[in-house]
mmCIF file of C-alpha atoms in Angstrom:
data_model
loop_
_atom_site.group_PDB
_atom_site.id
_atom_site.type_symbol
_atom_site.label_atom_id
_atom_site.label_comp_id
_atom_site.label_asym_id
_atom_site.label_seq_id
_atom_site.Cartn_x
_atom_site.Cartn_y
_atom_site.Cartn_z
ATOM 1 C CA MET A 22 104.589 112.594 31.941
ATOM 2 C CA PRO A 23 108.142 111.513 31.037
ATOM 3 C CA THR A 24 109.412 109.106 33.668
ATOM 4 C CA GLU A 25 112.697 110.988 34.064
ATOM 5 C CA LEU A 26 110.729 114.012 35.311
ATOM 6 C CA THR A 27 108.521 112.128 37.773
ATOM 7 C CA SER A 28 110.504 112.975 40.913
ATOM 8 C CA LEU A 29 110.601 116.675 40.039
ATOM 9 C CA VAL A 30 106.908 116.897 39.200
ATOM 10 C CA GLU A 31 106.036 115.093 42.424
ATOM 11 C CA TRP A 32 108.210 117.510 44.388
ATOM 12 C CA PHE A 33 106.166 120.482 43.156
ATOM 13 C CA GLU A 34 102.890 118.603 43.630
ATOM 14 C CA HIS A 35 103.694 117.831 47.258
ATOM 15 C CA GLU A 36 105.230 121.197 48.202
ATOM 16 C CA PRO A 37 102.631 123.144 50.247
ATOM 17 C CA ASP A 38 100.937 125.965 48.300
ATOM 18 C CA ALA A 39 103.577 125.663 45.574
ATOM 19 C CA ARG A 40 101.460 127.128 42.787
ATOM 20 C CA GLU A 41 100.390 130.157 44.841
ATOM 21 C CA ARG A 42 103.931 130.811 46.002
ATOM 22 C CA PHE A 43 105.276 130.409 42.480
ATOM 23 C CA ARG A 44 102.945 132.967 40.901
ATOM 24 C CA TRP A 45 103.700 135.503 43.614
ATOM 25 C CA ALA A 46 107.446 134.967 43.170
ATOM 26 C CA LEU A 47 106.995 135.884 39.495
ATOM 27 C CA ARG A 48 104.918 138.941 40.434
ATOM 28 C CA ASP A 49 107.491 140.093 42.975
ATOM 29 C CA SER A 50 110.344 139.636 40.500
ATOM 30 C CA LEU A 51 108.824 142.058 38.013
ATOM 31 C CA ASP A 52 107.712 144.517 40.687
ATOM 32 C CA GLU A 53 111.199 144.629 42.200
ATOM 33 C CA LEU A 54 112.653 145.661 38.850
ATOM 34 C CA LEU A 55 109.944 148.268 38.285
ATOM 35 C CA ASP A 56 110.862 149.703 41.707
ATOM 36 C CA GLY A 57 107.730 151.844 41.706
ATOM 37 C CA GLN A 58 108.448 153.584 45.000
ATOM 38 C CA ARG A 59 111.530 155.258 43.542
ATOM 39 C CA THR A 60 110.593 155.434 39.871
ATOM 40 C CA GLY A 61 106.795 155.558 39.625
ATOM 41 C CA ARG A 62 106.956 152.831 36.950
ATOM 42 C CA TRP A 63 104.140 150.299 36.663
ATOM 43 C CA ALA A 64 104.647 148.441 33.347
ATOM 44 C CA TYR A 65 107.212 146.040 31.896
ATOM 45 C CA GLN A 66 107.566 148.391 28.923
ATOM 46 C CA HIS A 67 109.011 151.027 31.266
ATOM 47 C CA LEU A 68 112.107 148.909 31.918
ATOM 48 C CA SER A 69 115.357 149.537 30.113
ATOM 49 C CA LYS A 70 116.803 146.861 27.840
ATOM 50 C CA THR A 71 119.351 145.959 30.530
ATOM 51 C CA GLU A 72 116.659 145.646 33.199
ATOM 52 C CA LYS A 73 114.547 143.412 30.967
ATOM 53 C CA THR A 74 117.568 141.133 30.562
ATOM 54 C CA TYR A 75 117.944 140.954 34.349
ATOM 55 C CA LEU A 76 114.331 139.811 34.882
ATOM 56 C CA GLY A 77 115.358 136.163 34.437
ATOM 57 C CA THR A 78 117.936 136.529 37.201
ATOM 58 C CA ALA A 79 115.350 138.153 39.472
ATOM 59 C CA VAL A 80 112.973 135.236 38.863
ATOM 60 C CA GLU A 81 115.689 132.726 39.719
ATOM 61 C CA VAL A 82 116.652 134.612 42.886
ATOM 62 C CA ASN A 83 113.074 134.926 44.121
ATOM 63 C CA LEU A 84 112.200 131.295 43.402
ATOM 64 C CA THR A 85 115.376 130.239 45.214
ATOM 65 C CA LYS A 86 114.383 132.252 48.278
ATOM 66 C CA GLU A 87 110.732 131.192 48.211
ATOM 67 C CA PHE A 88 111.392 127.455 47.924
ATOM 68 C CA GLU A 89 114.797 127.415 49.639
ATOM 69 C CA PHE A 90 116.386 125.498 46.772
ATOM 70 C CA SER A 91 119.954 124.403 47.429
ATOM 71 C CA ASN A 92 122.664 124.967 44.845
ATOM 72 C CA GLY A 93 123.156 122.247 42.266
ATOM 73 C CA ASP A 94 126.498 120.584 41.687
ATOM 74 C CA ASP A 95 126.684 121.885 38.124
ATOM 75 C CA LEU A 96 123.476 123.890 37.600
ATOM 76 C CA ASP A 97 121.312 126.420 39.478
ATOM 77 C CA TRP A 98 119.438 124.119 41.852
ATOM 78 C CA ARG A 99 119.279 120.690 43.450
ATOM 79 C CA ILE A 100 115.665 119.454 43.575
ATOM 80 C CA ALA A 101 114.653 115.910 44.540
ATOM 81 C CA GLY A 102 118.288 114.850 44.272
ATOM 82 C CA ARG A 103 118.732 116.204 40.733
ATOM 83 C CA ASP A 104 120.473 119.186 39.201
ATOM 84 C CA VAL A 105 117.969 121.564 37.584
ATOM 85 C CA ASP A 106 118.490 124.850 35.736
ATOM 86 C CA CYS A 107 116.021 127.734 35.908
ATOM 87 C CA LYS A 108 115.190 129.375 32.579
ATOM 88 C CA PHE A 109 113.008 132.442 32.087
ATOM 89 C CA SER A 110 111.918 134.129 28.882
ATOM 90 C CA LYS A 111 109.564 137.009 28.193
ATOM 91 C CA ASP A 112 108.562 135.071 25.048
ATOM 92 C CA LEU A 113 106.841 131.727 25.555
ATOM 93 C CA GLY A 114 109.284 129.179 24.126
ATOM 94 C CA GLY A 115 112.198 131.620 23.965
ATOM 95 C CA TRP A 116 114.371 129.982 26.620
ATOM 96 C CA GLU A 117 118.083 129.962 25.770
ATOM 97 C CA ILE A 118 119.939 126.775 26.620
ATOM 98 C CA PRO A 119 123.735 126.687 27.182
ATOM 99 C CA MET A 120 125.987 123.834 26.059
ATOM 100 C CA GLU A 121 126.563 122.537 29.581
ATOM 101 C CA MET A 122 122.912 121.473 29.892
ATOM 102 C CA TYR A 123 122.994 118.608 27.388
ATOM 103 C CA ARG A 124 125.287 115.969 25.962
ATOM 104 C CA CYS A 125 126.864 116.583 22.577
ATOM 105 C CA ALA A 126 130.164 115.023 21.494
ATOM 106 C CA ASP A 127 130.852 117.984 19.220
ATOM 107 C CA HIS A 128 131.027 120.227 22.307
ATOM 108 C CA GLU A 129 133.780 118.106 23.840
ATOM 109 C CA GLY A 130 134.635 119.614 27.250
ATOM 110 C CA ARG A 131 131.774 122.112 27.110
ATOM 111 C CA GLN A 132 129.049 119.494 26.960
ATOM 112 C CA GLY A 133 126.950 118.617 29.978
ATOM 113 C CA LYS A 134 127.623 115.573 32.100
ATOM 114 C CA SER A 135 124.128 114.410 31.154
ATOM 115 C CA ASP A 136 120.939 115.681 29.541
ATOM 116 C CA TYR A 137 119.708 117.872 32.383
ATOM 117 C CA PRO A 138 116.148 118.970 33.236
ATOM 118 C CA ALA A 139 115.186 122.644 33.033
ATOM 119 C CA LEU A 140 112.421 124.493 34.838
ATOM 120 C CA VAL A 141 111.132 126.855 32.142
ATOM 121 C CA THR A 142 109.124 129.898 33.246
ATOM 122 C CA TRP A 143 107.271 132.717 31.532
ATOM 123 C CA LEU A 144 104.948 135.607 32.359
ATOM 124 C CA ASP A 145 102.963 138.239 30.490
ATOM 125 C CA ASP A 146 101.803 141.081 32.721
ATOM 126 C CA ASP A 147 99.619 142.556 29.961
ATOM 127 C CA THR A 148 97.381 139.470 29.959
ATOM 128 C CA SER A 149 98.050 138.249 33.537
ATOM 129 C CA ARG A 150 99.232 134.917 32.142
ATOM 130 C CA TRP A 151 102.147 132.785 33.322
ATOM 131 C CA ALA A 152 103.505 129.288 32.958
ATOM 132 C CA ALA A 153 106.044 126.912 34.473
ATOM 133 C CA GLY A 154 107.118 123.579 33.061
ATOM 134 C CA LEU A 155 109.792 120.925 33.124
ATOM 135 C CA ILE A 156 111.671 119.460 30.183
ATOM 136 C CA THR A 157 114.765 117.320 29.796
ATOM 137 C CA ILE A 158 117.161 119.132 27.477
ATOM 138 C CA THR A 159 118.633 117.094 24.634
ATOM 139 C CA ASP A 160 120.567 117.992 21.513
ATOM 140 C CA GLU A 161 117.658 116.863 19.348
ATOM 141 C CA ARG A 162 115.097 119.018 21.184
ATOM 142 C CA LEU A 163 116.994 122.219 20.462
ATOM 143 C CA ARG A 164 116.881 124.257 17.279
ATOM 144 C CA TRP A 165 118.741 123.289 14.145
ATOM 145 C CA ARG A 166 119.136 125.228 10.907
ATOM 146 C CA THR A 167 119.912 124.246 7.331
ATOM 147 C CA ASP A 168 123.249 125.415 5.955
ATOM 148 C CA LYS A 169 122.369 127.473 2.862
ATOM 149 C CA HIS A 170 125.530 126.364 1.064
ATOM 150 C CA THR A 171 125.668 122.642 1.831
ATOM 151 C CA GLY A 172 122.082 121.875 2.819
ATOM 152 C CA GLU A 173 123.346 120.141 5.957
ATOM 153 C CA ALA A 174 121.588 120.441 9.309
ATOM 154 C CA ARG A 175 123.585 122.552 11.768
ATOM 155 C CA ARG A 176 122.947 123.547 15.340
ATOM 156 C CA ALA A 177 121.326 126.991 15.554
ATOM 157 C CA TYR A 178 123.554 128.763 18.068
ATOM 158 C CA ASN A 179 123.207 132.416 18.978
ATOM 159 C CA ARG A 180 126.230 134.639 19.602
ATOM 160 C CA ASP A 181 126.518 133.225 23.150
ATOM 161 C CA ASN A 182 126.567 129.630 21.857
ATOM 162 C CA LYS A 183 123.095 129.037 23.259
ATOM 163 C CA ARG A 184 120.144 127.449 21.475
ATOM 164 C CA ARG A 185 116.394 127.704 21.857
ATOM 165 C CA LEU A 186 113.952 124.822 22.019
ATOM 166 C CA ALA A 187 112.745 123.605 18.651
ATOM 167 C CA GLU A 188 109.080 124.403 18.029
ATOM 168 C CA ALA A 189 108.232 120.699 17.999
ATOM 169 C CA SER A 190 109.710 120.321 21.487
ATOM 170 C CA ALA A 191 106.785 122.197 23.035
ATOM 171 C CA ARG A 192 105.004 118.849 23.276
ATOM 172 C CA ASP A 193 107.845 117.521 25.425
ATOM 173 C CA VAL A 194 107.369 120.144 28.159
ATOM 174 C CA HIS A 195 105.464 118.864 31.175
ATOM 175 C CA TRP A 196 103.525 121.946 32.260
ATOM 176 C CA LEU A 197 103.040 122.224 36.003
ATOM 177 C CA TRP A 198 99.515 122.778 37.350
ATOM 178 C CA GLY A 199 97.888 121.869 34.072
ATOM 179 C CA GLY A 200 99.454 124.273 31.598
ATOM 180 C CA LEU A 201 99.012 127.964 30.846
ATOM 181 C CA GLN A 202 97.868 129.882 33.920
ATOM 182 C CA ILE A 203 95.728 133.024 33.736
ATOM 183 C CA ASP A 204 96.039 134.440 37.245
ATOM 184 C CA LEU A 205 99.354 136.225 37.560
ATOM 185 C CA PRO A 206 98.597 138.577 40.481
ATOM 186 C CA ARG A 207 96.908 141.508 38.807
ATOM 187 C CA ASN A 208 98.828 144.709 38.116
ATOM 188 C CA LEU A 209 96.220 147.243 39.212
ATOM 189 C CA LEU A 210 97.832 150.302 37.631
ATOM 190 C CA LEU A 211 98.507 148.544 34.337
ATOM 191 C CA HIS A 212 94.979 147.229 33.901
ATOM 192 C CA MET A 213 92.951 150.219 35.081
ATOM 193 C CA ASP A 214 91.232 152.662 32.739
ATOM 194 C CA PRO A 215 93.967 154.917 31.252
ATOM 195 C CA VAL A 216 91.904 158.061 31.853
ATOM 196 C CA ALA A 217 91.531 157.159 35.532
ATOM 197 C CA ARG A 218 95.253 156.442 35.755
ATOM 198 C CA ASP A 219 96.042 159.820 34.248
ATOM 199 C CA ARG A 220 93.862 161.480 36.880
ATOM 200 C CA ILE A 221 95.797 159.720 39.626
ATOM 201 C CA PHE A 222 99.135 160.921 38.283
ATOM 202 C CA SER A 223 97.884 164.451 37.548
ATOM 203 C CA PHE A 224 99.235 165.673 40.911
ATOM 204 C CA PRO A 225 102.988 165.831 40.213
ATOM 205 C CA ARG A 226 103.895 167.559 43.473
ATOM 206 C CA SER A 227 101.792 165.641 45.993
ATOM 207 C CA GLY A 228 102.140 161.954 46.633
ATOM 208 C CA GLN A 229 99.282 162.059 49.138
ATOM 209 C CA ALA A 230 96.962 163.683 46.592
ATOM 210 C CA ARG A 231 97.795 160.866 44.168
ATOM 211 C CA VAL A 232 97.007 158.233 46.792
ATOM 212 C CA ASP A 233 93.707 159.938 47.639
ATOM 213 C CA GLN A 234 92.802 159.905 43.943
ATOM 214 C CA LEU A 235 93.847 156.254 43.675
ATOM 215 C CA PHE A 236 91.242 155.256 46.244
ATOM 216 C CA ARG A 237 88.611 157.375 44.483
ATOM 217 C CA GLU A 238 89.335 155.678 41.169
ATOM 218 C CA VAL A 239 89.345 152.022 42.265
ATOM 219 C CA PRO A 240 86.359 151.524 44.590
ATOM 220 C CA ASP A 241 85.666 148.032 45.848
ATOM 221 C CA SER A 242 89.046 146.720 44.663
ATOM 222 C CA ILE A 243 91.995 145.512 46.726
ATOM 223 C CA VAL A 244 94.924 147.948 46.647
ATOM 224 C CA SER A 245 98.315 146.563 47.636
ATOM 225 C CA ARG A 246 101.114 148.229 49.551
ATOM 226 C CA ARG A 247 103.278 148.194 46.427
ATOM 227 C CA VAL A 248 100.638 150.094 44.435
ATOM 228 C CA VAL A 249 100.341 152.731 47.169
ATOM 229 C CA LEU A 250 104.124 153.154 47.234
ATOM 230 C CA THR A 251 104.294 153.412 43.437
ATOM 231 C CA VAL A 252 101.592 156.086 43.358
ATOM 232 C CA ALA A 253 102.973 158.032 46.336
ATOM 233 C CA GLN A 254 106.667 157.588 45.491
ATOM 234 C CA GLN A 255 107.224 158.078 49.217
ATOM 235 C CA ASP A 256 107.967 155.898 52.226
ATOM 236 C CA ASP A 257 105.359 154.440 54.571
ATOM 237 C CA ALA A 258 102.393 153.127 52.630
ATOM 238 C CA PRO A 259 100.286 152.638 55.811
ATOM 239 C CA LYS A 260 100.545 156.348 56.642
ATOM 240 C CA ARG A 261 99.496 157.299 53.109
ATOM 241 C CA ALA A 262 96.459 155.027 53.441
ATOM 242 C CA ARG A 263 95.604 156.324 56.924
ATOM 243 C CA ASP A 264 95.769 159.914 55.701
ATOM 244 C CA ALA A 265 93.617 159.026 52.684
ATOM 245 C CA ARG A 266 91.077 157.575 55.116
ATOM 246 C CA LEU A 267 90.819 160.970 56.837
ATOM 247 C CA ASN A 268 90.887 162.974 53.609
ATOM 248 C CA LEU A 269 88.151 160.948 51.894
ATOM 249 C CA ARG A 270 85.744 160.503 54.782
ATOM 250 C CA GLY A 271 83.923 163.713 53.857
ATOM 251 C CA GLU A 272 83.270 162.231 50.408
ATOM 252 C CA GLY A 273 81.581 159.231 51.968
ATOM 253 C CA ILE A 274 84.525 156.953 51.203
ATOM 254 C CA LEU A 275 85.764 154.389 53.705
ATOM 255 C CA VAL A 276 89.320 153.099 53.320
ATOM 256 C CA LEU A 277 89.408 149.735 55.055
ATOM 257 C CA GLY A 278 92.561 147.904 56.106
ATOM 258 C CA HIS A 279 93.320 144.637 57.868
ATOM 259 C CA GLN A 280 92.980 145.704 61.494
ATOM 260 C CA GLU A 281 90.230 146.107 64.104
ATOM 261 C CA SER A 282 86.700 146.153 62.669
ATOM 262 C CA HIS A 283 87.789 146.767 59.085
ATOM 263 C CA PRO A 284 87.922 143.145 57.801
ATOM 264 C CA HIS A 285 84.531 142.460 59.418
ATOM 265 C CA ILE A 286 83.020 145.520 57.733
ATOM 266 C CA ALA A 287 84.448 144.495 54.345
ATOM 267 C CA ARG A 288 82.995 141.028 54.780
ATOM 268 C CA ALA A 289 79.623 142.426 55.901
ATOM 269 C CA LEU A 290 79.496 144.638 52.784
ATOM 270 C CA GLU A 291 80.417 141.612 50.635
ATOM 271 C CA LEU A 292 83.703 143.179 49.553
ATOM 272 C CA PRO A 293 87.079 141.467 49.122
ATOM 273 C CA VAL A 294 88.686 141.350 52.562
ATOM 274 C CA PRO A 295 92.087 143.078 52.840
ATOM 275 C CA VAL A 296 94.957 141.335 54.592
ATOM 276 C CA LYS A 297 98.104 142.939 55.965
ATOM 277 C CA GLY A 298 99.568 145.316 53.389
ATOM 278 C CA GLU A 299 96.248 145.767 51.576
ATOM 279 C CA TRP A 300 93.371 148.264 51.588
ATOM 280 C CA ILE A 301 89.988 148.608 49.932
ATOM 281 C CA ALA A 302 87.887 151.754 49.486
ATOM 282 C CA THR A 303 84.122 151.979 49.121
ATOM 283 C CA ARG A 304 81.559 154.776 49.274
ATOM 284 C CA VAL A 305 78.825 154.262 51.861
ATOM 285 C CA VAL A 306 75.504 155.870 52.754
ATOM 286 C CA PRO A 307 73.175 155.533 55.762
ATOM 287 C CA VAL A 308 70.197 153.252 55.107
ATOM 288 C CA GLU A 309 66.945 152.368 56.834
ATOM 289 C CA THR A 310 66.272 148.984 58.393
ATOM 290 C CA THR A 311 63.977 148.211 55.476
ATOM 291 C CA ASP A 312 66.866 148.454 52.992
ATOM 292 C CA THR A 313 67.905 144.979 51.824
ATOM 293 C CA ARG A 314 71.520 145.792 50.984
ATOM 294 C CA PRO A 315 74.370 144.226 53.002
ATOM 295 C CA PHE A 316 75.230 146.591 55.848
ATOM 296 C CA PHE A 317 77.196 147.300 58.980
ATOM 297 C CA SER A 318 76.170 149.519 61.880
ATOM 298 C CA VAL A 319 77.829 152.366 63.747
ATOM 299 C CA ALA A 320 76.024 153.570 66.866
ATOM 300 C CA GLU A 321 72.914 151.715 65.672
ATOM 301 C CA GLN A 322 72.892 153.472 62.294
ATOM 302 C CA ARG A 323 73.078 151.118 59.322
ATOM 303 C CA TRP A 324 75.486 151.854 56.481
ATOM 304 C CA ALA A 325 75.557 150.220 53.053
ATOM 305 C CA ARG A 326 77.541 150.612 49.849
ATOM 306 C CA ALA A 327 76.258 153.629 47.966
ATOM 307 C CA LEU A 328 74.517 153.427 44.632
ATOM 308 C CA PRO A 329 75.929 155.730 41.924
ATOM 309 C CA ASP A 330 73.018 158.182 42.054
ATOM 310 C CA GLU A 331 72.821 158.460 45.838
ATOM 311 C CA PRO A 332 73.992 161.764 47.362
ATOM 312 C CA ILE A 333 77.324 162.009 49.130
ATOM 313 C CA VAL A 334 77.151 161.700 52.913
ATOM 314 C CA PRO A 335 80.281 161.843 55.130
ATOM 315 C CA ALA A 336 81.332 158.323 56.100
ATOM 316 C CA PRO A 337 81.216 157.268 59.751
ATOM 317 C CA GLY A 338 84.345 157.367 61.843
ATOM 318 C CA LEU A 339 85.745 153.977 62.753
ATOM 319 C CA THR A 340 88.077 155.088 65.510
ATOM 320 C CA GLN A 341 88.800 152.855 68.447
ATOM 321 C CA GLY A 342 85.959 152.849 70.963
ATOM 322 C CA VAL A 343 83.228 153.596 68.440
ATOM 323 C CA ASP A 344 80.320 151.119 68.615
ATOM 324 C CA VAL A 345 80.590 149.171 65.361
ATOM 325 C CA SER A 346 78.669 145.989 64.549
ATOM 326 C CA TRP A 347 78.377 143.878 61.424
ATOM 327 C CA THR A 348 75.677 141.326 62.146
#
């Protein structure tokens, strides 16, 4: 690790849950631009060219809020007593660096007061990958080109007088948390089977029908509030989920949330446990005491996750006051 980056790297290492908070800030930045509740969009490719350009600003804003970074004297942030600029690119290595970030006598008054550090960020929703790293920007680490007339090396500016990192400078980036990360919070709609997704959106006039179909199509998987809102394109995700719970009970499907007995039932069935703003659906059937599957009980009747070939049986009601146990 370059010594000039030590204080910044240590700041991120010592900040509680920094990696988890960082990846969710990236997720939220993209989801805010998709604005699924109003638009029904669920993929980066759905954004306009202008919106794609704004994604870097959204990332900066959300990281600022999440980590409560103060403004720098000359750049975006002040971290560990140093000015730091936030750079985002949809292409790994495509960060564009302005003149004020590094020293260069040829820039005269437009040069930076020093060679500043940059926090470089990137995400790819299609592969659920993301990365964040730190690098000190210098004139030499940025791209140069060869003048075709004179053969001289010249700085490779774009039309905004910005330059990208030279390919060789990748080795100078100190990647936080060990390098390329593969767990950007998963985009459920993007990564599901396209045929299943088409079935969900085959109800153009009924947001509730789409939500019901969503829970049919993704059994045993966590469904977030944002996904429910994107599918419904209506307000009040909890109501959509509650209504789906009633609508799907006859099909043997439980829609579990974060309240009352629901987390305990999810845990008893060895399912992911939803937290606030999440739900999970699963089809259940009554089973005998000799059945070895994980189970929960309602009024002394055991229920387990259904096998594909088992007949549909209406799911038990989990209303308040019903005798439910999970041990």
